[in-house]
Amino acid sequence: MTHDTSRTDQPTTRPRTPLAAPLHAIESSTALDPVVAVGDRVSGAIVADDLRRQVLQGAWLGHALHPLLVEVPMGTWMSATLLDLAGDDASRDGARLLTGVGVLAAVPAALSGWSEYAETDTRSRRVGVVHAIANGAGAGLQVASWVARRNGQHRLGAALGLVALGAVGAGGFLGGHLAAARKVGTHDPSFIPEQPYLR
């Protein structure tokens, strides 16, 4: 497994979207470095065992496992919200179940994300910790949503789930930036452009 470290620290062209400016600000914010230091310790503990690192990074799969795992909590939480908005009273049990499944699925998704964090540079780690904070907040709100639903407070649970989707949506935006712009993601060495796989 390897990752691309050929990145420039400063943009060479003018941003074409207003969303680029806050991303550049996060990448260059040294104020985040104490949080990055905490993230380094968390990630280091998760990948301290080589076998665990390989499993969480998807060495057996050929590329990063994280993008696949995040689909489960996002999908279940979005489905729960859809039931909240378009369903009736009979949909409440299904929405609660989907919320709970998403919470459970968020655990391996987070672990795989921290394993990818271990392979990144400083600018990516700054984005990574904000990504983790947003997703952690979203997951925490989903736990609160499940508890509210479990206690019969369906409307409160639905509201918390909707707010949680906003948080994980922001986290997902940052995750997309890490994958697409920062090129974060471990992969099999045969996929390195300079070393094409030969049949």
XYZ file of C-alpha atoms in Angstrom:
199
model
C 0.000 0.000 0.000
C 1.187 3.519 -0.711
C -0.061 7.018 -1.086
C 0.724 10.029 -3.199
C 2.756 12.720 -1.481
C 3.322 14.896 -4.564
C 1.199 17.872 -3.527
C 1.808 21.591 -3.643
C 1.294 23.666 -0.512
C -0.084 26.739 -2.263
C -2.730 27.060 -4.989
C -1.243 28.006 -8.357
C -4.494 29.250 -9.908
C -7.338 31.440 -8.713
C -10.152 29.413 -7.088
C -13.206 29.079 -9.323
C -15.638 28.475 -6.468
C -16.182 30.243 -3.131
C -16.016 26.847 -1.410
C -12.334 26.583 -2.279
C -11.375 29.488 -0.007
C -12.429 27.876 3.303
C -10.760 24.624 2.259
C -7.481 26.427 1.618
C -7.911 28.181 4.973
C -8.348 24.878 6.795
C -5.320 23.375 5.049
C -3.095 26.271 6.079
C -4.468 26.832 9.604
C -1.712 26.219 12.128
C -4.321 26.783 14.864
C -5.529 23.265 14.095
C -2.133 21.715 14.780
C -2.849 20.922 18.483
C -5.937 19.023 17.310
C -3.818 17.334 14.654
C -1.424 16.220 17.396
C -4.332 14.517 19.173
C -5.409 12.969 15.869
C -1.877 11.675 15.372
C -2.055 9.822 18.671
C -5.492 8.382 17.922
C -4.471 7.264 14.453
C -1.143 5.917 15.675
C -2.867 3.744 18.251
C -5.309 2.393 15.675
C -2.628 1.406 13.153
C 0.028 0.339 15.671
C -0.598 -3.288 14.760
C 0.449 -3.970 11.158
C -2.282 -6.521 10.513
C -4.936 -4.136 11.806
C -3.505 -1.386 9.601
C -3.704 -3.596 6.507
C -7.254 -4.713 7.267
C -8.520 -1.185 7.938
C -6.727 0.328 4.963
C -8.051 -2.333 2.605
C -4.738 -3.907 1.592
C -6.696 -7.080 0.836
C -9.074 -5.054 -1.364
C -6.525 -3.189 -3.462
C -7.567 0.276 -2.362
C -8.842 2.210 0.647
C -11.726 0.570 2.506
C -13.004 3.815 4.019
C -15.005 5.085 1.000
C -16.963 1.820 0.938
C -17.682 1.718 4.659
C -18.997 5.278 4.889
C -21.793 4.404 2.473
C -23.547 2.313 5.139
C -24.099 4.941 7.858
C -24.834 7.633 5.286
C -27.301 5.405 3.441
C -29.136 4.221 6.529
C -29.359 7.705 8.052
C -30.616 9.219 4.812
C -33.180 6.430 4.541
C -34.338 7.058 8.113
C -34.807 10.746 7.341
C -36.746 9.881 4.205
C -39.097 7.722 6.296
C -39.422 10.578 8.786
C -40.386 13.032 6.053
C -42.487 10.849 3.761
C -43.598 7.952 5.951
C -46.406 7.577 8.445
C -46.637 6.262 12.006
C -45.991 2.738 10.737
C -42.572 3.887 9.480
C -41.291 4.877 12.889
C -39.895 1.468 13.833
C -38.077 1.258 10.519
C -36.597 4.723 10.956
C -35.383 3.819 14.445
C -33.827 0.590 13.172
C -32.063 2.378 10.323
C -30.752 5.021 12.710
C -29.319 2.347 15.002
C -27.739 0.384 12.153
C -26.086 3.577 10.960
C -24.650 4.263 14.402
C -23.146 0.774 14.567
C -21.797 1.025 11.019
C -20.157 4.360 11.806
C -17.654 2.635 14.114
C -15.735 0.622 11.463
C -16.093 3.548 9.054
C -14.393 5.854 11.566
C -11.636 3.335 12.327
C -10.854 2.939 8.630
C -10.793 6.715 8.254
C -8.262 7.092 11.059
C -6.136 4.411 9.433
C -6.039 6.492 6.235
C -5.181 9.595 8.259
C -1.937 7.881 9.280
C -0.709 8.058 5.670
C -1.349 11.776 5.074
C 0.647 15.000 5.156
C 0.106 17.943 7.515
C -2.264 19.925 5.299
C -4.430 16.862 4.753
C -4.386 16.086 8.476
C -5.769 19.529 9.246
C -8.682 18.855 6.928
C -8.896 15.333 8.326
C -9.438 16.416 11.916
C -12.204 18.838 10.920
C -13.719 16.029 8.836
C -13.565 13.744 11.885
C -15.078 16.377 14.209
C -18.008 16.989 11.846
C -18.666 13.279 11.420
C -18.241 12.624 15.138
C -20.779 15.342 15.922
C -23.151 13.846 13.373
C -22.752 10.365 14.808
C -23.319 11.688 18.331
C -26.525 13.392 17.210
C -27.647 10.146 15.610
C -27.095 8.341 18.904
C -29.266 10.989 20.578
C -31.809 10.546 17.788
C -31.952 6.790 18.369
C -32.386 7.282 22.124
C -35.201 9.777 21.557
C -36.942 7.412 19.142
C -36.469 4.529 21.582
C -38.174 6.604 24.285
C -41.147 7.399 22.067
C -40.043 10.945 21.209
C -40.221 10.413 17.470
C -40.403 14.050 16.424
C -37.364 14.937 18.506
C -35.529 11.941 17.091
C -36.425 12.957 13.551
C -35.244 16.523 14.161
C -31.956 15.344 15.650
C -31.463 12.993 12.705
C -31.996 15.829 10.254
C -29.456 18.060 12.013
C -27.057 15.099 12.128
C -27.318 14.723 8.359
C -26.190 18.321 8.014
C -23.107 17.606 10.121
C -22.159 14.419 8.288
C -22.883 16.170 4.988
C -20.287 18.794 5.858
C -17.938 16.010 6.908
C -18.596 14.234 3.634
C -17.748 17.381 1.685
C -14.400 17.536 3.462
C -13.894 13.820 2.869
C -14.505 14.343 -0.829
C -11.896 17.099 -0.812
C -9.402 14.766 0.850
C -10.018 12.039 -1.717
C -10.319 14.138 -4.875
C -8.095 17.157 -4.271
C -5.603 15.934 -1.677
C -5.446 12.413 -3.192
C -5.743 10.756 0.218
C -6.326 7.030 0.012
C -4.034 4.039 0.233
C -3.855 1.705 -2.723
C -1.953 -1.245 -4.092
C 1.537 -0.279 -5.386
C 0.618 -1.596 -8.833
C -1.680 1.424 -9.252
C 1.125 3.994 -8.987
C 1.114 5.828 -12.358
C 4.907 5.639 -12.641
C 4.767 1.856 -12.158
C 1.961 0.566 -14.381
C 0.854 -3.006 -13.853
C 2.303 -5.268 -16.526
C 0.406 -8.322 -17.692
